[in-house]
Steps between C-alpha positions, in 0.01 A plus 500: 500500500327248726504136397187348345263341749528156339876505570439571870244217513735263316775578751263456796375159380856392419605591854208300640616200293857546621409525870249215487184704545392343172641150547650308213244268344210701639229686314524876469185694585275552201541799272194681643623434856848637417339803334301561818807450721713745304210735419559487126355370174503150354722625215762626745499164683537318167807708413661417836422130463632500143844600632493237775401238243784597265744469791373150572373589848138410427316266265158569359281197444184540299204432724722446805626849581854622563748285690828608663789307347621224730831434323713792614520775757454851363796613712746235375824672396539247220191656341587864558857471370532212252767516231262593219399818685858628505523566128723333242811701592488387863394143422807457284742715701858392439435401139596717207159645418447769239172650381412623153195727482307405186210738552386761751195725462164581656146410405148509635421182688186398315244261644713184527800656676273713714335184630834334572645804677174620660527845341285702261512419130601860429794492744847496347750219547862445407552240227842340544673237287839372617747228406696351792842357422701270730873457438450623145215258429146637439272330754177693567269733310271707724182688413403720796222749575499732804259781599676836466313652795621220727859472371598853386832602354611187316776559246697287258802526732294338778375230262859406419563438870218389732141624507438319830797674665358833379157414643628389840803724551416823315121505530505331841219258416467143625445214256276251673350229280456367150259283307706283264415255226766287327430345160677406179508719190626481143722800416403752238741548213640812669537321837674203340747737336567699819534191721701304243263204502321309227149605404357161604670502841292562809558776752381515860252784546439664837200733528500713814287761670695650791367700795627755749436472874205735450335237281541708184607313186816669370604259224357268241770316309556213262853363488622228266802298609747269328430176695854427618525850648165485681490492879189524714447460875182467698389385842217256571423438863225327692477488876309231684 
């Protein structure tokens, strides 16, 4: 099955950003001009630009057009292989990590998830709930959704090990980028019980949409962390 046209356009524009054809800090051609260049519709161009925006490669400014990000290079290895794209098992390799699967089933995406994962509302997704335990201490609760068509064959045995290893090693896919938001959250009664914290304690919440090298969103997840077990790395770079 050939890839969607918006994916090919996304990859072409990303390559132009990487090689400097579209210089950092410069304006991208307008939507109509891009549609003319790639002989496609405005909707297809919007889908391609949506992916680039989620990856932080472009910034849309109301009334000012679309600007290529001037903070990082699209080809930087620190962006294509940061720790948070390796999965929890690899990030904490060497520690005694165990995983308890709290829930695993399938469901139709519905409008909200469909928008986050760029799929149809009637498409089916995995619904995964896991508790991550470090050295016998509960540390993270994860709520994860993945499109079945994109990540086929998941099983509870895989969930107890590493989903990301399954994606990269068994399915042969490349994990490329993620859009992450970190906030605070008060645990629910169930979460407080599972994580052995008080109900008025605060957890660190990480919301993530992760993407393959094709630009397809393969994961939407919300993870809630006990603060003293939370570790997050990022790279901020500006060249003059």
